[in-house]
Short mmCIF file of C-alpha atoms and ligand atoms in Angstrom, two decimals:
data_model
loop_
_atom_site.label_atom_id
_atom_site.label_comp_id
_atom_site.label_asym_id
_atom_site.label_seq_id
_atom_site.Cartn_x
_atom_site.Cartn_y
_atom_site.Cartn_z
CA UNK A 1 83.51 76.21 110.48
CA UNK A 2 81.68 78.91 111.18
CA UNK A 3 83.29 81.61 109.16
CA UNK A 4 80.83 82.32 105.82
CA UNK A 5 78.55 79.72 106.60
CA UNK A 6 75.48 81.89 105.56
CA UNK A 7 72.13 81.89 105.75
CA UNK A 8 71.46 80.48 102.49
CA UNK A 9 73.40 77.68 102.86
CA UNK A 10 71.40 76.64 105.87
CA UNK A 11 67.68 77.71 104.91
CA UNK A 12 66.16 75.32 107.88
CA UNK A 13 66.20 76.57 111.17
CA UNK A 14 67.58 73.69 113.67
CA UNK A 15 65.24 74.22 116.02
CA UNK A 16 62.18 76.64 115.86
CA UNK A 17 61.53 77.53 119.01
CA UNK A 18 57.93 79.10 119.70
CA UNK A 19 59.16 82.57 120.42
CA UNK A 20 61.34 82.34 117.41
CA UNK A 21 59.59 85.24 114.96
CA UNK A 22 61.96 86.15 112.47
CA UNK A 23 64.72 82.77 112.13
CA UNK A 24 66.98 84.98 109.31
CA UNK A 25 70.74 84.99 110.34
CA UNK A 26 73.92 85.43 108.12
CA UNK A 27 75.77 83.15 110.66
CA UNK A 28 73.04 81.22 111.94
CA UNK A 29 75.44 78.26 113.78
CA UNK A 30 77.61 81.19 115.77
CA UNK A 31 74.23 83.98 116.07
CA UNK A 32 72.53 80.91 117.91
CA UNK A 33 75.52 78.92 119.30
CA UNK A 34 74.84 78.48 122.92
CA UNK A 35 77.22 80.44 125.43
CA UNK A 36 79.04 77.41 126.57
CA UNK A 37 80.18 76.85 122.82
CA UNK A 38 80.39 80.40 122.25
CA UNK A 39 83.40 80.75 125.40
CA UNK A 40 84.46 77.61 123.92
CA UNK A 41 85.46 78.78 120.52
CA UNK A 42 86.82 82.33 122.06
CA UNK A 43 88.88 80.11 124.83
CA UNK A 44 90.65 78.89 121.85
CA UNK A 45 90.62 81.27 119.36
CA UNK A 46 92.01 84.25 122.70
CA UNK A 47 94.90 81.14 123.22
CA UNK A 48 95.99 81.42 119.48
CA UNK A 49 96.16 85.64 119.28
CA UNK A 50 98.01 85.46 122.67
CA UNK A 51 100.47 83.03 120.87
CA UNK A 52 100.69 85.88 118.00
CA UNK A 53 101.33 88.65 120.69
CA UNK A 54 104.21 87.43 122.56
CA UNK A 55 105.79 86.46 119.24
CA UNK A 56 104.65 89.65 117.02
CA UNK A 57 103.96 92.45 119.01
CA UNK A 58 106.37 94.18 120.79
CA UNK A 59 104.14 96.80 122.42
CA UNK A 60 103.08 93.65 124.07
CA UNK A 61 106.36 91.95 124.81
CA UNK A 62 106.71 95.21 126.57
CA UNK A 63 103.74 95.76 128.62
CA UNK A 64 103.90 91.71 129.79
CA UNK A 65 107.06 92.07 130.77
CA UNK A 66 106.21 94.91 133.22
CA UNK A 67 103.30 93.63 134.65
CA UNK A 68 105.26 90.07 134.56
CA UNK A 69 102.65 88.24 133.10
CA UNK A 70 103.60 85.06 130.99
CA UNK A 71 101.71 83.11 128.42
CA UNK A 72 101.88 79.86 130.51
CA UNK A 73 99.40 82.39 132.66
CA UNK A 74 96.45 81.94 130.01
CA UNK A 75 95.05 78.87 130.05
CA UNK A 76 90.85 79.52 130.79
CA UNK A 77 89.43 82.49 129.10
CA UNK A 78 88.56 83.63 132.85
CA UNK A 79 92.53 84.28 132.76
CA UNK A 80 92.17 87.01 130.68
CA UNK A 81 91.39 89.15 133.53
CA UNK A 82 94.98 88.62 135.03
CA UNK A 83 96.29 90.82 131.35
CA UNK A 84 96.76 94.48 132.23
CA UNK A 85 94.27 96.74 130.04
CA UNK A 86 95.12 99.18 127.28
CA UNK A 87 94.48 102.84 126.51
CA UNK A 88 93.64 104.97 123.86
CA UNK A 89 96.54 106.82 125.30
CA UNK A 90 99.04 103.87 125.08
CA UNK A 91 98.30 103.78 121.21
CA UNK A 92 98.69 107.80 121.00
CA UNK A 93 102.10 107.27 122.65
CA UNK A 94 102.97 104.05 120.94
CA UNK A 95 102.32 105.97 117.42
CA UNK A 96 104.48 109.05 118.31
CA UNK A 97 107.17 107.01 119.85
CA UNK A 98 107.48 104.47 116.77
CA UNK A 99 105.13 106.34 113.46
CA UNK A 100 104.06 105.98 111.38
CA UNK A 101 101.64 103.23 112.92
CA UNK A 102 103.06 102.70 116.50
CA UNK A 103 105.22 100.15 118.42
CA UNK A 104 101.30 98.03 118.43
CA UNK A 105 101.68 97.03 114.45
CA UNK A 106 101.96 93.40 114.63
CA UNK A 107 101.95 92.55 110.99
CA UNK A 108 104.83 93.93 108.48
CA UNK A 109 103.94 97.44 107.07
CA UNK A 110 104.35 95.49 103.23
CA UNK A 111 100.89 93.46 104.64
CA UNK A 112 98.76 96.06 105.00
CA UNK A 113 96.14 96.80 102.78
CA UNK A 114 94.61 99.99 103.95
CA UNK A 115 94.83 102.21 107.04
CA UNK A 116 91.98 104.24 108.57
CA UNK A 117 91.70 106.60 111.55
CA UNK A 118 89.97 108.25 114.08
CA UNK A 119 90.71 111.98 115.31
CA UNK A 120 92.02 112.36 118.80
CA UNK A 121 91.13 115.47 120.95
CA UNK A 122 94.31 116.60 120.19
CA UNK A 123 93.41 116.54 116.57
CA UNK A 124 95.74 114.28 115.21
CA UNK A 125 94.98 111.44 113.42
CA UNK A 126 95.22 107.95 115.43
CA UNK A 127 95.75 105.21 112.57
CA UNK A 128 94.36 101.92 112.32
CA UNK A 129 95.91 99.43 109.74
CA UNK A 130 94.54 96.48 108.42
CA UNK A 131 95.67 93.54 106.77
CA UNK A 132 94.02 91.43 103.92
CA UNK A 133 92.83 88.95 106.33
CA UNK A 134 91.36 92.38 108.78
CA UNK A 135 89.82 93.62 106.03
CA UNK A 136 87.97 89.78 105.81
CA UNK A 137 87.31 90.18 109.22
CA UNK A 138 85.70 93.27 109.48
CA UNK A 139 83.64 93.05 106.34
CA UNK A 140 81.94 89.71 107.92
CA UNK A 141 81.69 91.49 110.87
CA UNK A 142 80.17 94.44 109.88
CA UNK A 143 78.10 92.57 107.68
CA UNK A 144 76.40 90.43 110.37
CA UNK A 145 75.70 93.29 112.24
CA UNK A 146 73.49 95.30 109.53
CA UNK A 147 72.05 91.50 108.62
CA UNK A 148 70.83 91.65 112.04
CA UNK A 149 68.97 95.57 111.08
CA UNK A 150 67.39 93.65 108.91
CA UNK A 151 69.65 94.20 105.63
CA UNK A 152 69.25 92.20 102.73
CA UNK A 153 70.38 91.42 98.76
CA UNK A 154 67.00 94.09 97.52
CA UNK A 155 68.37 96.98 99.45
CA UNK A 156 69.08 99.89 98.29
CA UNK A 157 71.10 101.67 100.71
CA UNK A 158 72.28 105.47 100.91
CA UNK A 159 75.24 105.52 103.08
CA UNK A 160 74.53 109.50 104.71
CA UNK A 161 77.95 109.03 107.07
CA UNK A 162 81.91 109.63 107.17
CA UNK A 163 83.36 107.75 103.86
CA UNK A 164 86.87 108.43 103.54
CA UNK A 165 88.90 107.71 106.51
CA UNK A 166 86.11 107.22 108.83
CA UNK A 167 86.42 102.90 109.69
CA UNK A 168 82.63 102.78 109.50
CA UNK A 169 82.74 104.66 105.76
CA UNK A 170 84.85 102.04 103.33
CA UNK A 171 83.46 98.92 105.50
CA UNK A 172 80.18 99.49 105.44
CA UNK A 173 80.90 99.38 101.75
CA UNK A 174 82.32 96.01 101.39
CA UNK A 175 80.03 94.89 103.97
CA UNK A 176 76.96 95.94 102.39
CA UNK A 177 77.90 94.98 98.95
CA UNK A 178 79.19 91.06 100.33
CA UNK A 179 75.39 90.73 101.18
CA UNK A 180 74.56 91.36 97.72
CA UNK A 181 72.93 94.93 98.50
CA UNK A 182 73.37 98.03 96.43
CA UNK A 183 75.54 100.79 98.15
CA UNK A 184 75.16 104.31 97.25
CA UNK A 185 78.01 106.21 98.55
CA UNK A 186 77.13 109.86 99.38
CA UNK A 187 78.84 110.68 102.39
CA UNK A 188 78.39 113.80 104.82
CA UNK A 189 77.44 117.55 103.85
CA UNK A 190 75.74 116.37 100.65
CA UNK A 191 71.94 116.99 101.55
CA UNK A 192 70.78 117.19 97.91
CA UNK A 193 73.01 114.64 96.59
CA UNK A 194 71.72 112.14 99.41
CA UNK A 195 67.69 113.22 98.28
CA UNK A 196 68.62 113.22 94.82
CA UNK A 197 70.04 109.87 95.18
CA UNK A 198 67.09 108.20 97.52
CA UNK A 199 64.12 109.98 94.80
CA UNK A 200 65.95 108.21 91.78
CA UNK A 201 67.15 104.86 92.78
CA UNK A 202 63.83 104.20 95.34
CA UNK A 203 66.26 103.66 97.86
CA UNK A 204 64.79 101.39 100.81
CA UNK A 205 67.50 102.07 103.39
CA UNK A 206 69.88 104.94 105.05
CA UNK A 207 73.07 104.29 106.85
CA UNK A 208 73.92 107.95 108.86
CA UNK A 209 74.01 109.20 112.76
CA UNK A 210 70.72 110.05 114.31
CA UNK A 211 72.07 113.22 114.46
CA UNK A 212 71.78 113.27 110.43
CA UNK A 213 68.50 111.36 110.51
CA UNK A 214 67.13 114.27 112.24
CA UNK A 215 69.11 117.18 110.56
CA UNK A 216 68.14 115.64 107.22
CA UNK A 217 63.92 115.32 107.97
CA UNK A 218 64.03 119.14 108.77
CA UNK A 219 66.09 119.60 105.74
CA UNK A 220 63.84 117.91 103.02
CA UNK A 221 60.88 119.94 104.74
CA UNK A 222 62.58 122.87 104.73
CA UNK A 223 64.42 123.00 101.25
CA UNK A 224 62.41 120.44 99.41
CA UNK A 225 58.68 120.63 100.52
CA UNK A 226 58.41 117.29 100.87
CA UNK A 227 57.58 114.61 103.93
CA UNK A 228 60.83 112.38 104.78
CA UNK A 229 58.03 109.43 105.17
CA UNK A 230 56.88 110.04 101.51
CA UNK A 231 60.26 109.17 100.02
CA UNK A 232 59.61 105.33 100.46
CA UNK A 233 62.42 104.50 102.76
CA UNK A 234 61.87 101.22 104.79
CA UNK A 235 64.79 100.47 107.24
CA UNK A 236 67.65 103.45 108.71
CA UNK A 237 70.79 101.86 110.32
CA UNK A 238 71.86 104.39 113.01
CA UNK A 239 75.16 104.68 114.78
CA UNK A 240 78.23 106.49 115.97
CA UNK A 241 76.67 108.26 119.00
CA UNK A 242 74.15 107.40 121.32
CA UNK A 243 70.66 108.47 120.07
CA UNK A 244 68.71 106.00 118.11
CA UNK A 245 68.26 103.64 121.12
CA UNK A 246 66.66 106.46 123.13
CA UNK A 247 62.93 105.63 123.17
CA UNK A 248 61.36 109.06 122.32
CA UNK A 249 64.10 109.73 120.05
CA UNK A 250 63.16 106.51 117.87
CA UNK A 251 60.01 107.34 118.15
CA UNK A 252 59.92 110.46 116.07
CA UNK A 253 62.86 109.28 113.53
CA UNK A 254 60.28 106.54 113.23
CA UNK A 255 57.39 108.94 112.94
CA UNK A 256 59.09 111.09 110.35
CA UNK A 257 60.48 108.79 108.39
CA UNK A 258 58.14 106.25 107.99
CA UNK A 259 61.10 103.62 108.15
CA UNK A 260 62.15 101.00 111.44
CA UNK A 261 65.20 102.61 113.34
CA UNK A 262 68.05 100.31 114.55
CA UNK A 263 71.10 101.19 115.95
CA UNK A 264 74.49 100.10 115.72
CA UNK A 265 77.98 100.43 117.65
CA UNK A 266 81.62 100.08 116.64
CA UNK A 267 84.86 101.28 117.87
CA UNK A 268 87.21 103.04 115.71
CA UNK A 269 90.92 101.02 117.29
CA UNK A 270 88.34 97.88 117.51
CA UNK A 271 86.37 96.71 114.47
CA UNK A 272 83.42 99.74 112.40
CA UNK A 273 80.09 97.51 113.82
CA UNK A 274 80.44 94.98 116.58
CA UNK A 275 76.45 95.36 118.39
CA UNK A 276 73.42 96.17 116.54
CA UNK A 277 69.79 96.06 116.64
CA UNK A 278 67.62 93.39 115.09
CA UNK A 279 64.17 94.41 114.48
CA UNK A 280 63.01 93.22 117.96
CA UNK A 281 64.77 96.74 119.02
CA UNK A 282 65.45 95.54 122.31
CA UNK A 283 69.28 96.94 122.58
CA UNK A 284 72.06 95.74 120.24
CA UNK A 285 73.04 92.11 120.24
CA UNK A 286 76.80 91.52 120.33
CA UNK A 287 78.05 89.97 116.81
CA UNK A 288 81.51 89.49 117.34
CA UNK A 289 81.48 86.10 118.97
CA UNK A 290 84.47 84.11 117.16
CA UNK A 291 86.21 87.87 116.58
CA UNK A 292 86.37 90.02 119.54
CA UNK A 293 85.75 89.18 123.44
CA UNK A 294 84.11 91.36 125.25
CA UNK A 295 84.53 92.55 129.04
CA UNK A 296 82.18 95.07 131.14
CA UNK A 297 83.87 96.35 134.01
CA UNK A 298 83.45 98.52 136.91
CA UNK A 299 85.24 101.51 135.83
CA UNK A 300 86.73 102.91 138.93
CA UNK A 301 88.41 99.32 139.89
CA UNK A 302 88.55 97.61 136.95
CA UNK A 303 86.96 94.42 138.13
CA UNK A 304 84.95 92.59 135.87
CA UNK A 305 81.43 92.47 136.13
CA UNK A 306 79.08 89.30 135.29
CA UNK A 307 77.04 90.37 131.66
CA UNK A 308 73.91 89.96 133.23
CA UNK A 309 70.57 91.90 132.62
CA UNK A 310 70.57 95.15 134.02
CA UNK A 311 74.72 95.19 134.29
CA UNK A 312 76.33 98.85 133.95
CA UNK A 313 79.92 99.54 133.06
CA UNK A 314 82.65 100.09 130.60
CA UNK A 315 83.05 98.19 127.50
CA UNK A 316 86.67 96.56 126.89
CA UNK A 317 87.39 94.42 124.11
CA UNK A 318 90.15 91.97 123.28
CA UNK A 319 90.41 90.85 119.82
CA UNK A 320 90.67 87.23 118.57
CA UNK A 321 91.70 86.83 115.53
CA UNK A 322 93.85 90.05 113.84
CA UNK A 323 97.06 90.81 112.60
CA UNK A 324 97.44 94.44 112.18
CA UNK A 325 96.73 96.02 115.21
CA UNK A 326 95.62 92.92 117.83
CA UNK A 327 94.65 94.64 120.96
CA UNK A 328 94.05 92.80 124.55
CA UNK A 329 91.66 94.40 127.08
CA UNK A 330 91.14 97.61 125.12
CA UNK A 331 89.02 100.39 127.28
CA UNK A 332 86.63 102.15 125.20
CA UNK A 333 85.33 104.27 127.14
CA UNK A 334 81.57 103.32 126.59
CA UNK A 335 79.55 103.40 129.21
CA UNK A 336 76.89 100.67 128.68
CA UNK A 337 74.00 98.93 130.65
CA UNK A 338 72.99 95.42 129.40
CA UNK A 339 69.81 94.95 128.62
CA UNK A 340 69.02 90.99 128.26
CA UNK A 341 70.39 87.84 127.62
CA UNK A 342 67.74 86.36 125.48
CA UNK A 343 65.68 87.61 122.45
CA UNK A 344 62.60 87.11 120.22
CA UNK A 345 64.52 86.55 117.33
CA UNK A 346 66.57 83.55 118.81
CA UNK A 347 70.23 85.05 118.64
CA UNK A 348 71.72 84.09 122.00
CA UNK A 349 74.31 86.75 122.28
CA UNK A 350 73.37 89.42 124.94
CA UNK A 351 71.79 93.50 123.92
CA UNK A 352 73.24 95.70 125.63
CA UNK A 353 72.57 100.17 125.04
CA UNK A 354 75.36 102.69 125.15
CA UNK A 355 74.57 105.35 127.86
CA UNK A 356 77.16 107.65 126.87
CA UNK A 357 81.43 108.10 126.74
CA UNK A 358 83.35 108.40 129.81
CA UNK A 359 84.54 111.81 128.00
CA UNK A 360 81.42 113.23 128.09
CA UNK A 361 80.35 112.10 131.48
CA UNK A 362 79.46 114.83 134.06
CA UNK A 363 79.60 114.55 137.51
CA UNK A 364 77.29 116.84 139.82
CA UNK A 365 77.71 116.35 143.56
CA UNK A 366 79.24 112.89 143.09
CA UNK A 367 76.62 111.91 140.61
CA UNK A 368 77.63 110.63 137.20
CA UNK A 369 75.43 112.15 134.39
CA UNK A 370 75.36 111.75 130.81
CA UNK A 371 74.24 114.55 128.29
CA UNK A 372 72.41 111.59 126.56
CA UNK A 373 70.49 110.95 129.30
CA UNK A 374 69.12 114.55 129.85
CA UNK A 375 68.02 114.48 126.35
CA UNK A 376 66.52 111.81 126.74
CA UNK A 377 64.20 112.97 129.18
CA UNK A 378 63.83 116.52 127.57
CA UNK A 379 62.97 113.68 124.16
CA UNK A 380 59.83 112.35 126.43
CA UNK A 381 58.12 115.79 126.59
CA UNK A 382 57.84 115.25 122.77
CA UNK A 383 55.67 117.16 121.26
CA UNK A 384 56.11 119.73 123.57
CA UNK A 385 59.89 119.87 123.26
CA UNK A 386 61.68 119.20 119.73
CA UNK A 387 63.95 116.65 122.28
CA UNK A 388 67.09 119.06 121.08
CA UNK A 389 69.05 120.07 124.08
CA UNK A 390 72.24 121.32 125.53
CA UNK A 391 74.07 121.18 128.50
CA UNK A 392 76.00 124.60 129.16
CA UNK A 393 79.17 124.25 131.28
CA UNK A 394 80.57 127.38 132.79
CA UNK A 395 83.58 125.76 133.50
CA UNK A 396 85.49 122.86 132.48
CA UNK A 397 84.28 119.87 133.56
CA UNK A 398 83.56 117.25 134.87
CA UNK A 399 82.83 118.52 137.78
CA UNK A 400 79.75 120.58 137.72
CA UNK A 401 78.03 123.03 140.41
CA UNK A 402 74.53 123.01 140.46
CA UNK A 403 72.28 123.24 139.24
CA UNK A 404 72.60 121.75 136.19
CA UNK A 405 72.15 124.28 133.23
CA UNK A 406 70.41 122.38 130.06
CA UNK A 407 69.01 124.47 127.55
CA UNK A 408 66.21 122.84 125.67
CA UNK A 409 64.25 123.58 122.87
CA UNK A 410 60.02 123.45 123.24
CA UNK A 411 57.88 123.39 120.22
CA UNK A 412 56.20 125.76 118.02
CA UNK A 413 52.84 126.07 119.81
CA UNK A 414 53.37 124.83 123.11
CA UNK A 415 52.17 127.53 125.52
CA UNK A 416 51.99 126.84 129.31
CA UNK A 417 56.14 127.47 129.34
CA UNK A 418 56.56 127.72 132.91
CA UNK A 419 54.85 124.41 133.85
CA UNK A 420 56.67 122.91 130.97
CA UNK A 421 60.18 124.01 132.45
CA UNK A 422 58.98 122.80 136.00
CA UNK A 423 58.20 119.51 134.76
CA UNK A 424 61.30 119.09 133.01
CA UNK A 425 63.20 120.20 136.03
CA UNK A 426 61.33 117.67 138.21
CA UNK A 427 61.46 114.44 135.63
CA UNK A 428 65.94 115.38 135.88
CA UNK A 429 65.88 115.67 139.42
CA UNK A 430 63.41 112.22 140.07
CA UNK A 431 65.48 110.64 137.40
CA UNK A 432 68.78 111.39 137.41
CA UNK A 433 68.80 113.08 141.22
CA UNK A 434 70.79 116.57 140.25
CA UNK A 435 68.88 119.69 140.12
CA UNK A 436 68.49 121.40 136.86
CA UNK A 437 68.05 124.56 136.15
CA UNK A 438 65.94 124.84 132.53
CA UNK A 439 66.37 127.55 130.21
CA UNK A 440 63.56 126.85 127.52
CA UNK A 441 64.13 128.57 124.00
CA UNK A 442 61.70 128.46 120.70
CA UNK A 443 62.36 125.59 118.41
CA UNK A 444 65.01 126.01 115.77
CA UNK A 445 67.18 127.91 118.16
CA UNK A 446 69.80 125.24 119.37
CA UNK A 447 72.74 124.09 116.36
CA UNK A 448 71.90 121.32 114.53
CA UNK A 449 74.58 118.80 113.31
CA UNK A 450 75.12 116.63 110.30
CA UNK A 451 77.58 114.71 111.62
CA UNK A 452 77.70 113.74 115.51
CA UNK A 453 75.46 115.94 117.90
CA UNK A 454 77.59 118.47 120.73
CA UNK A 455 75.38 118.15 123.62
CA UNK A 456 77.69 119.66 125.19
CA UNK A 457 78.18 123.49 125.28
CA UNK A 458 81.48 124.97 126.67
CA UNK A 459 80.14 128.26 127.74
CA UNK A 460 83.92 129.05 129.51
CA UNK A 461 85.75 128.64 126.01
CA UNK A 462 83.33 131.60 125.01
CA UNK A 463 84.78 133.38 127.89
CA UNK A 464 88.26 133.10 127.73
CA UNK A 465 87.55 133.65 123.40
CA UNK A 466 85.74 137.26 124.19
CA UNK A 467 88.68 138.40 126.95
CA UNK A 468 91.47 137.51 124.19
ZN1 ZN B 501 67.07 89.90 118.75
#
């Protein structure tokens, strides 16, 4: 029913509400279903992919059997909470113990279509396999999300990000190109390909991390003499780390680039794109309603919190409807705080903003902090700073001694240093309550990165590198 009934098929909005700017939806009966029939639909649809589990997966026969759940235990989607979670680690173990895709495979290796992966710390590759009917999935999936950044057929889009076995690099394509837009794929490390490509085809939009969005504006100054804002680009889809949603950090991507910044985020075991940004920019809307359910819970205890407006935890996901590699309370790791129920542009699903991984998460005198959010204060003193930062650890973390050490970048031609680095100091400590200590170097100084920003430096490895 509600799978591919686009926009077009439905050009008259069912009910224009006042507030309702912008009615343009790729799945206009699920983007504006109300919750009730939203919980409805995933009540049934979680029912069916628990059926599949028991039967298919025996990673799951497994783990049920030792926490001595049944399926006669499901019958409400509330129920859900009674299934133990899984781990990244489970599926690093499950892959090792079983490979070449792990004991989690549901669907018969001759089934699947394509694999992708993700690198582990460790720095081998964690595989994700996908069946024809995954593939479908994800493409409609993916596709609603950059509908949402405002994508459509007249696009012309330079995909700047991971294209081989990246999941975001080979779905974007078939996502982009099922809305009828043109994909250009250029991938990473290909600066003058990627200018080339945006000069000659009058590209209107750039898929790429912030990171790159950043890296690449300095670039085209640098090497081309040109302004990023001349080149005509209208619309950047951002994702893979946090960045785009911080306010100062939009701001200038905005600023140099003449083009609306939206954000996206995806999980590499889950689906490429689940949340994005429409152009109200007011946090990314969930877009997985009849394909993943998600949970936010307390990380510590696991309990599940309410999805309500102002809400902070960690994202889990349980999906509805796949084959391959159909995963039940999966912890992410994302930290995320919701940030409304409601919008301008009449989707009902909830916005939410990822504050950072539980990886990266530092934690100074009991308080959690996230690099992210220390750039994102260093971002406000824009145009004083450049907003580039990092956080130098003297010894492996989490656990930090204070204070703090960030080192941030100010700009060329901002004098009063000093006051600059007290006010810094003082915005961390009212903000985040640690104390910082801020080392303040000329602009240009700190790495940049063309694929995902290190915020974090690991001063110790230097140490132990040197004594060697
Ligand atoms: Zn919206």
């Amino acid at each position: 029913m509600f799978y591919g009934a686009g926009d077009r098929s439905n050009p008259h909005p069912r009910r224009a509400g006042a507030n309702m700017r912008t009615a343009e939806y790729l799945d206009r009966e699920v983007e504006t279903a109300s919750l009730k029939l939203v919980q409805r639909l995933q009540e049934a649809r979680l029912a069916k992919q628990l059926d599949y589990l028991f039967a298919r997966s025996l990673f799951y026969q497994e783990k049920f059997q030792a926490a001595r759940i049944r399926r006669k235990d499901y019958r409400r989607l509330g129920d859900l909470a009674r299934f133990p979670f899984t781990t990244k680690e489970e599926l690093r173990e499950s892959q090792a113990a079983c490979p070449p895709l792990g004991k989690h495979v549901a669907a018969h290796i001759d089934d699947i279509i394509r694999v992708h992966s993700s690198t582990g710390t460790t720095g081998k590759p964690s595989f994700v396999g996908l069946t024809r009917r995954d593939a479908k999935v994800w493409t409609r999936l993916t596709a609603r999300s950059f509908y949402t950044q405002g994508l459509r057929k007249p696009d012309i889009v330079i995909h700047a990000a991971g294209l081989t076995l990246f999941v975001a690099g080979l779905s974007s394509k078939d996502a982009i190109e099922s809305v009828g837009a043109m994909f250009v794929p250029i991938g990473t490390g290909a600066s003058e390909k990627a200018l080339m490509a945006i000069q000659l085809l009058r590209a209107t939009a750039m898929h790429c991390t912030p990171s790159y969005a950043t890296y690449f504006a300095d670039w085209i100054r640098r090497e081309a003499g040109l302004e990023p804002r001349e080149l005509g680009l209208k619309k950047l889809f951002c994702g893979a780390e946090p960045g785009a949603g911080i306010p100062a950090v939009r701001a200038r991507l905005q600023q140099d680039w003449g083009a609306r910044v939206t954000e996206g985020l995806g999980n590499a075991d889950m689906a490429p794109i689940i949340f994005s940004e429409c152009p109200d920019q007011s946090g990314m809307h969930f877009n997985g309603q009849e394909f993943v359910r998600v949970e936010i819970i307390d990380p510590e205890s696991g309990e599940v919190l309410p999805i309500e407006a102002g809400a902070t935890g960690e994202l889990v996901y349980t999906s509805l409807e796949r084959e391959c590699v159909p995963l039940l309370r999966f912890r992410t790791r994302d930290r995320v705080a919701v940030l409304g129920t409601s919008c301008s542009c009449g989707r009902t699903s909830f916005k939410l903003r990822c504050i950072g991984r539980t990886d990266d998460m530092l934690i100074v005198l009991g308080v959690n902090v996230f690099p992210s959010a220390v750039k994102e204060i260093v971002s406000s003193f824009h145009p004083r700073t450049t907003g580039e930062i990092q956080v130098v650890l003297d010894e492996p973390g989490p656990k930090v001694v204070p204070p703090l050490k960030v080192v941030a970048e100010y700009a060329t031609g901002c004098s009063d240093l000093p006051a600059l680095k007290d006010e810094i100091e003082r915005k961390i400590k009212a903000t985040l309550s640690v104390s910082a200590s801020v080392d303040l170097v000329p602009a240009g100084t700190l790495p940049r990165y063309e694929m995902k920003g290190q915020l974090v430096k690991k001063a110790y490895e230097d140490i132990v590198a040197k004594t060697k």
